[in-house]
Coordinates of C-alpha atoms in Angstrom, one line a residue:
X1 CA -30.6 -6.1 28.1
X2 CA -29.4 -5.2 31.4
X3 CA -28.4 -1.9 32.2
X4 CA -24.1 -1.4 33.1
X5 CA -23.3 0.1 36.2
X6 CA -21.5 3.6 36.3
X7 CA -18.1 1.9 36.8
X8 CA -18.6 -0.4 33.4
X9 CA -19.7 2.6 31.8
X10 CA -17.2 4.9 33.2
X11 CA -14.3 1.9 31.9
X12 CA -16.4 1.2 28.6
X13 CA -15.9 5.4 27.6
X14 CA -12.4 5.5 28.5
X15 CA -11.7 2.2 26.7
X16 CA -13.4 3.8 23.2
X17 CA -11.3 7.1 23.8
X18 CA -8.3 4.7 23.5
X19 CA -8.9 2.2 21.4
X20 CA -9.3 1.8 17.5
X21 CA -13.2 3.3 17.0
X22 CA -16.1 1.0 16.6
X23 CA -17.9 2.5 13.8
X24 CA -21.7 2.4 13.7
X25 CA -23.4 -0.6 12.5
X26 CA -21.4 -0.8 8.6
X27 CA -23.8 -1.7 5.4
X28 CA -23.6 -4.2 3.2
X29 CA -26.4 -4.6 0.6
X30 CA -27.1 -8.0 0.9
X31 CA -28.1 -10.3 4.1
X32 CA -25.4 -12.4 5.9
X33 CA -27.2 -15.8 5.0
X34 CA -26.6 -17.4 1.5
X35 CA -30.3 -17.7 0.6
X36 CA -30.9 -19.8 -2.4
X37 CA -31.1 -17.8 -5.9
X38 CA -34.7 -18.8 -6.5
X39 CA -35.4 -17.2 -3.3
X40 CA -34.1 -14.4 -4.9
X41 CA -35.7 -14.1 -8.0
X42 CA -39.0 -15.3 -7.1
X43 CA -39.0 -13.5 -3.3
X44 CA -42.4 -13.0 -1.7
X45 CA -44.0 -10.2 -3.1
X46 CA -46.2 -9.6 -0.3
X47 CA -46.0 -5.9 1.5
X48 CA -42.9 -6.2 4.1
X49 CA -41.5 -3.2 4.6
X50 CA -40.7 -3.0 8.4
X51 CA -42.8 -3.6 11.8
X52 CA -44.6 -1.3 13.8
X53 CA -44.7 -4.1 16.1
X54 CA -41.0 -4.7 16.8
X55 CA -39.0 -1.8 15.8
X56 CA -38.5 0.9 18.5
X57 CA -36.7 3.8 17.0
X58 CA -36.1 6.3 19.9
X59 CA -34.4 10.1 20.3
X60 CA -31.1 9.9 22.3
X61 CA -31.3 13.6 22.9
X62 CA -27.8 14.1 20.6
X63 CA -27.4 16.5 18.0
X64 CA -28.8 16.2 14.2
X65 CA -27.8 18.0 11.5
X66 CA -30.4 21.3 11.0
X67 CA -28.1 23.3 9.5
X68 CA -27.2 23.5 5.8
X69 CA -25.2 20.4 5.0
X70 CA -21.8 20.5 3.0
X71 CA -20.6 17.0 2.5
X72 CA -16.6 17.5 2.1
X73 CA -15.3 14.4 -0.2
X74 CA -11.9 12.9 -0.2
X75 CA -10.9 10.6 -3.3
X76 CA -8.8 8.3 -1.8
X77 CA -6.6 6.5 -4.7
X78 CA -7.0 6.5 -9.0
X79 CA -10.5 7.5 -9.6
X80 CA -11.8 8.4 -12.9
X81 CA -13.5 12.0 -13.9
X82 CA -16.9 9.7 -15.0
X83 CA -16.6 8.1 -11.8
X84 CA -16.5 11.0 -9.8
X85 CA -19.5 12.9 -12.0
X86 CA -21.6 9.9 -10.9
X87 CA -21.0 10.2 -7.2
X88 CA -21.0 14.0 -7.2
X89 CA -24.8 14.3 -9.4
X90 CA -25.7 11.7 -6.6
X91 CA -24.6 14.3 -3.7
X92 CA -26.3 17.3 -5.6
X93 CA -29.6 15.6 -6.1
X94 CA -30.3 15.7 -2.4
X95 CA -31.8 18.9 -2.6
X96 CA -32.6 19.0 -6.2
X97 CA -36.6 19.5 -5.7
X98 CA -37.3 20.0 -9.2
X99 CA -35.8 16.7 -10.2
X100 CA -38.3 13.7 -12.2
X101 CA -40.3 12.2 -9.8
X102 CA -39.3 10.0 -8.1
X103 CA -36.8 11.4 -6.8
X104 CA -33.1 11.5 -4.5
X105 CA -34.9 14.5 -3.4
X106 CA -37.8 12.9 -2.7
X107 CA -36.0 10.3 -1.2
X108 CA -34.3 12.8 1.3
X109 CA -37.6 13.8 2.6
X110 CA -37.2 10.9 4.4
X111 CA -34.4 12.0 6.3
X112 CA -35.7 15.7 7.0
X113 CA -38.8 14.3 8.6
X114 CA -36.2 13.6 11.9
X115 CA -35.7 16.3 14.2
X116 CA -33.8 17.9 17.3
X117 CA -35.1 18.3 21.0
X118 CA -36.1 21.8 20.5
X119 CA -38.4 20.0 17.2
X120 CA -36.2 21.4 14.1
X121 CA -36.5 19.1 11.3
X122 CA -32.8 17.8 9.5
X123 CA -32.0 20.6 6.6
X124 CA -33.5 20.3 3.1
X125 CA -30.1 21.7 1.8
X126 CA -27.3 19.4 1.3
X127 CA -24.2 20.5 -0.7
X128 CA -20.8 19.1 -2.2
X129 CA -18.5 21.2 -0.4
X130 CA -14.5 21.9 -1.3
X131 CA -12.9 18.5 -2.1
X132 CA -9.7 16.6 -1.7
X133 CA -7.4 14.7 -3.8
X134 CA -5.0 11.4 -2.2
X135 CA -4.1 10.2 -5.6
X136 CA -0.9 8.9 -4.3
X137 CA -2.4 6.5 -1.4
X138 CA -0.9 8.6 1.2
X139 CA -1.5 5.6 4.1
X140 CA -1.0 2.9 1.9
X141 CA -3.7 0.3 0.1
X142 CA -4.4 -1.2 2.9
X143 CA -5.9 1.0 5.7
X144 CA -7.3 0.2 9.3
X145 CA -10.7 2.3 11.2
X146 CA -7.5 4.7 12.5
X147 CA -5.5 5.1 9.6
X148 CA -8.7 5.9 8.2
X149 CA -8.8 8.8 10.2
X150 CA -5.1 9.6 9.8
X151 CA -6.1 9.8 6.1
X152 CA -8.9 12.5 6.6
X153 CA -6.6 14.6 9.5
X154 CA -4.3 14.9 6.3
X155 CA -6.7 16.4 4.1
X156 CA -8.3 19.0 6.8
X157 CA -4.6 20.0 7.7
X158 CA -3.2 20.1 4.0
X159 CA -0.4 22.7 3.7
X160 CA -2.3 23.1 0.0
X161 CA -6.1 23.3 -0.1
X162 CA -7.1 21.8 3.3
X163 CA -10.6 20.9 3.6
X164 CA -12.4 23.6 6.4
X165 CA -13.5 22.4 9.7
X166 CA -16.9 21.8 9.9
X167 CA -18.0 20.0 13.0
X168 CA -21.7 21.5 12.7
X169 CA -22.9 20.8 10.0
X170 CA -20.3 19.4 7.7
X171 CA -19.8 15.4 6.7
X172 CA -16.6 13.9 5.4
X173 CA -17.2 11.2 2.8
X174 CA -14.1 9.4 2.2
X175 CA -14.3 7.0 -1.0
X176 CA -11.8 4.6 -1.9
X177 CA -10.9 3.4 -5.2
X178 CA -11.4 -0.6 -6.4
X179 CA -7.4 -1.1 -5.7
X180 CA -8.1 -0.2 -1.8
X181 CA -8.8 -2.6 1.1
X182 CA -10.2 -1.4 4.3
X183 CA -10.5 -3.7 7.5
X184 CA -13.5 -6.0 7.7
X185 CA -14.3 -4.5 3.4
X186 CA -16.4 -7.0 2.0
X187 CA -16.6 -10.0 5.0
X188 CA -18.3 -7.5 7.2
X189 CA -19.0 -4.2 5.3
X190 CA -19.4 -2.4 2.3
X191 CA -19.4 1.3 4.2
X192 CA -19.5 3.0 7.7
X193 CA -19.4 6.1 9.5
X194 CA -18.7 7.2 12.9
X195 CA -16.6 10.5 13.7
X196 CA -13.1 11.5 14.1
X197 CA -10.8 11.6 17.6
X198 CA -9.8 14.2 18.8
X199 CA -6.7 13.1 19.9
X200 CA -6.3 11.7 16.1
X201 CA -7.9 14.7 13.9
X202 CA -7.7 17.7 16.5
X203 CA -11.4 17.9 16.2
X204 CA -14.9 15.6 16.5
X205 CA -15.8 15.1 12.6
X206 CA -19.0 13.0 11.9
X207 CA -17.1 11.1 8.9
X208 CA -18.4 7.8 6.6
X209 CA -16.3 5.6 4.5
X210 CA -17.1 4.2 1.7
X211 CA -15.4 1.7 -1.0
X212 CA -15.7 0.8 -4.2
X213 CA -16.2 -2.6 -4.3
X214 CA -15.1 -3.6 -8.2
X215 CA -12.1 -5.9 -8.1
X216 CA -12.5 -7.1 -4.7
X217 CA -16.1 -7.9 -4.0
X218 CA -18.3 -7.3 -6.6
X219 CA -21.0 -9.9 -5.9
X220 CA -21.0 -8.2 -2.4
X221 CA -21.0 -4.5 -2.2
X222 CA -22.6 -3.6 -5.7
X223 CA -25.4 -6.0 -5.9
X224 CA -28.3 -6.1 -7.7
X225 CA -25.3 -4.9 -10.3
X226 CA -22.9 -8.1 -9.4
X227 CA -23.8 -11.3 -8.0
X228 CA -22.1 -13.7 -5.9
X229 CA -20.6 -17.0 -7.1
X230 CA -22.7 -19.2 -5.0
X231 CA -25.7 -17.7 -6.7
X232 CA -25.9 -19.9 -9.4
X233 CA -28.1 -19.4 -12.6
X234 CA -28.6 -15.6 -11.4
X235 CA -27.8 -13.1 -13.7
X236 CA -27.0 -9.6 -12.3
X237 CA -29.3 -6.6 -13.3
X238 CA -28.1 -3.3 -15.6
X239 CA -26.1 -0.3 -13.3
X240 CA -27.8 2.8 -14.4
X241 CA -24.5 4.7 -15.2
X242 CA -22.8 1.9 -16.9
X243 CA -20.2 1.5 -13.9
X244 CA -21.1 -1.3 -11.4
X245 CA -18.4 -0.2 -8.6
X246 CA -19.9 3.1 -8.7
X247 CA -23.6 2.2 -9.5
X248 CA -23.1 -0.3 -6.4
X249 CA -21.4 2.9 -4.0
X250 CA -24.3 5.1 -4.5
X251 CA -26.8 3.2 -2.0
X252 CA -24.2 2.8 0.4
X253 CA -23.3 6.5 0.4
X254 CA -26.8 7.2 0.6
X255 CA -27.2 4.9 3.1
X256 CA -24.4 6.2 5.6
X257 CA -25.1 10.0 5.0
X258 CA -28.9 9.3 5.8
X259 CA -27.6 7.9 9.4
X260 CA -25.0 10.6 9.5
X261 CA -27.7 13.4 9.3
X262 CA -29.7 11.7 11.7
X263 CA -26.9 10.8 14.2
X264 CA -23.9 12.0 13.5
X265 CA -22.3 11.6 17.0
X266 CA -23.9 8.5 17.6
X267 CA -26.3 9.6 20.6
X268 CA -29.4 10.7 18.8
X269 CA -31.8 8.4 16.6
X270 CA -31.4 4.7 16.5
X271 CA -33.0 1.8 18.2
X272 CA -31.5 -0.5 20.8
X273 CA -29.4 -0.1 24.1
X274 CA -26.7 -0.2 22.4
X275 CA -24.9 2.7 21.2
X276 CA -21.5 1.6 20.0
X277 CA -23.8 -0.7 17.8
X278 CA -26.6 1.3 17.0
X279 CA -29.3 0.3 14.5
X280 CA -29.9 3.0 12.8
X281 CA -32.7 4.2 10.1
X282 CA -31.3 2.8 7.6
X283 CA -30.3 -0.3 9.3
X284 CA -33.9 -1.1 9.3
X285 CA -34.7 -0.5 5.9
X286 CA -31.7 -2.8 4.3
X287 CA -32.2 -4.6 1.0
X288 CA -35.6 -2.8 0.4
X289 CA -35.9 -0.4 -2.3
X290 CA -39.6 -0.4 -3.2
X291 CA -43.5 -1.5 -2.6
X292 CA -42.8 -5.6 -1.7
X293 CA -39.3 -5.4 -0.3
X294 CA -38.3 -7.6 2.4
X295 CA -36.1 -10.8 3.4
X296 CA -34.3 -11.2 0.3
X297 CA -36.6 -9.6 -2.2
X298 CA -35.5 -6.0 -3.1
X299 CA -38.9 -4.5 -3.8
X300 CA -40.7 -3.4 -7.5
X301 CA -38.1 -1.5 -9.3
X302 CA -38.0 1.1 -12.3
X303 CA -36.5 -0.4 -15.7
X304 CA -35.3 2.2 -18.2
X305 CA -35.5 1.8 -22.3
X306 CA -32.0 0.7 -21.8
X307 CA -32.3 -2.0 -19.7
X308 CA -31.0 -0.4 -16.5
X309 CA -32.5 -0.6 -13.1
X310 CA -33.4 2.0 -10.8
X311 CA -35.7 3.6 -8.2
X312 CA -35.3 7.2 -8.1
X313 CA -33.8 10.2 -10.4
X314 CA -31.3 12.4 -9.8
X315 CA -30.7 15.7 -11.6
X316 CA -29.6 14.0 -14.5
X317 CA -29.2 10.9 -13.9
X318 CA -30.7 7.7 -12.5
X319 CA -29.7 6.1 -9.2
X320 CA -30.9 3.0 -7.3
X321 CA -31.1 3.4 -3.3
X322 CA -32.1 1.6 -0.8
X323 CA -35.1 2.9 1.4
X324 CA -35.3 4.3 5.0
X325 CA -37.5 4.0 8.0
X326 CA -40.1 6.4 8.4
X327 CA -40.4 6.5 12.4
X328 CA -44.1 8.7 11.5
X329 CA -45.6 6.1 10.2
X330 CA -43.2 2.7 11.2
X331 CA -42.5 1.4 8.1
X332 CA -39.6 1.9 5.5
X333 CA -40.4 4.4 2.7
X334 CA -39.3 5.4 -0.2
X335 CA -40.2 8.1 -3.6
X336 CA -40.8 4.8 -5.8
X337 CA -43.5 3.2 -3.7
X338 CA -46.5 2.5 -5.5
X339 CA -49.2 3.8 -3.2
X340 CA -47.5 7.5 -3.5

């Protein structure tokens, strides 16, 4: 790709400092081609996950998160208290070390193996911080990638119980309920991130959003747990907390925090030239959640006494999440792989 010259680039920042912000490259857990559902059941088993060859993760020289991490969550709409305990055990088992192997812990070690210019790795502690309530939809049911922000400048500049301003080290995860459409939700994405405008917020927040995916798109955003109409004959496999929205959330939240952590202002680990459209570690590592994974088969998976399918534990709970690329060793790993 060719190189810009100093005017295009000079134009290209101005135009994203006015504009509606072009979040990095959203997730959705299943490829945008309709591959059969034998494909999908059957996929090749052989060992896929990722190319040494073709992927060329690189350091942008940007910040990463080192610090302790306190991920400050907004509850956008109706949510339920088991819902939220779900999503919040999810967030706690980050650093939860002691936790049944495998592990979200384990899963995190991932992440922490990234590190700044001066070599510090990407903290081993990652908290829920304080938390904020929009039970009443303040912007709506419908939101755009700027009202989106308008909804998180309310909740860091609350006249009751603002969230604290954490630019460092803090993340804002903003979850909407299954009654909430966000632009591009479900044709495009199931979650992104990017970070808040000044000229919006007051302040440069690395934020991701998330949504839960239950009435609108299912068979999109919370497969294995869902599965799309056009995949006939294909039955959808058992959440592990008995709530498919949710169940279906917790790899994109995963997902988005793990590129958040590792480039939170878009400017420090992804591959490409491009980075208004960076692919990220995740990015590389879509659809693959153990030894096998690749094109459109998900990889060998855990099956409880229940039924349910997972790939890693949490503090008390089980979780399934996708894996991420491993830029030691060029492939996508994860806690759950067999040769571990």
């Amino acid at each position: 790709m060719h190189r810009p010259s100093l005017l295009l680039t000079l134009l290209t920042l101005l135009t994203l400092l006015t504009a509606a912000p072009l979040p990095a490259i959203g997730y959705r857990p299943l490829p945008h081609l309709r591959p059969n559902s034998s494909d999908l059941r059957f996929g090749d088993s052989k060992k896929y996950e990722g190319s040494s060859d073709f992927v060329h993760l690189r350091y942008h020289m940007g910040p990463v998160l080192t610090g302790s991490i306190t991920v400050h969550t907004i509850w956008y709409g109706q949510w339920q208290k088991s819902q939220k305990k779900i999503i919040r055990e999810f967030i706690g088992s980050f650093s939860a070390v002691n936790a049944k192997h495998p592990s979200v812990a384990g899963w995190w070690d991932t992440v922490r193996l990234y590190t700044d210019q001066t070599g510090a790795n990407i903290s081993r502690s990652v908290r829920l911080g304080e938390q904020k309530n929009d039970r009443f939809y303040s912007h709506g049911k419908s939101l755009t990638r700027l009202s989106i922000q308008s909804v998180i400048k309310s909740a860091v500049t609350a006249k009751t119980k603002p969230l604290p301003i954490n630019p460092s080290n803090g993340l804002y995860l903003l979850l909407t309920s299954d009654d909430v459409y966000v632009d591009d939700f479900c044709g495009q994405v199931c979650g992104f991130h990017y970070f808040t405008f000044p000229s919006i917020v007051g302040y440069t927040l690395p934020f991701a959003w998330v949504g839960n995916s239950a009435k609108l798109c299912p068979g999109i955003c919370a497969y294995p747990f869902a599965v799309p109409e056009y995949m006939q004959g294909l039955k959808p496999l058992k959440s592990p907390n008995g709530d498919v929205g949710v169940d279906g959330m917790i790899s994109v939240i995963g997902h988005e925090v793990a590129e958040l952590a590792t480039n939170p202002l878009v400017n420090a680990w992804y591959a490409g030239q491009d980075p208004v459209a960076p692919v990220e570690i995740a990015d590389l590592c879509e659809g693959i959640y153990g030894t096998g994974g690749g094109g459109s088969y998900m990889g060998q998976l855990l099956k409880g006494k229940d039924g349910a399918t997972y790939n890693m534990n949490g503090i008390r709970r089980r979780y399934l999440v996708q894996w991420l690329w491993n830029h030691v060793v060029s492939y996508c790993t994860g806690p759950n792989a067999l040769d571990q």
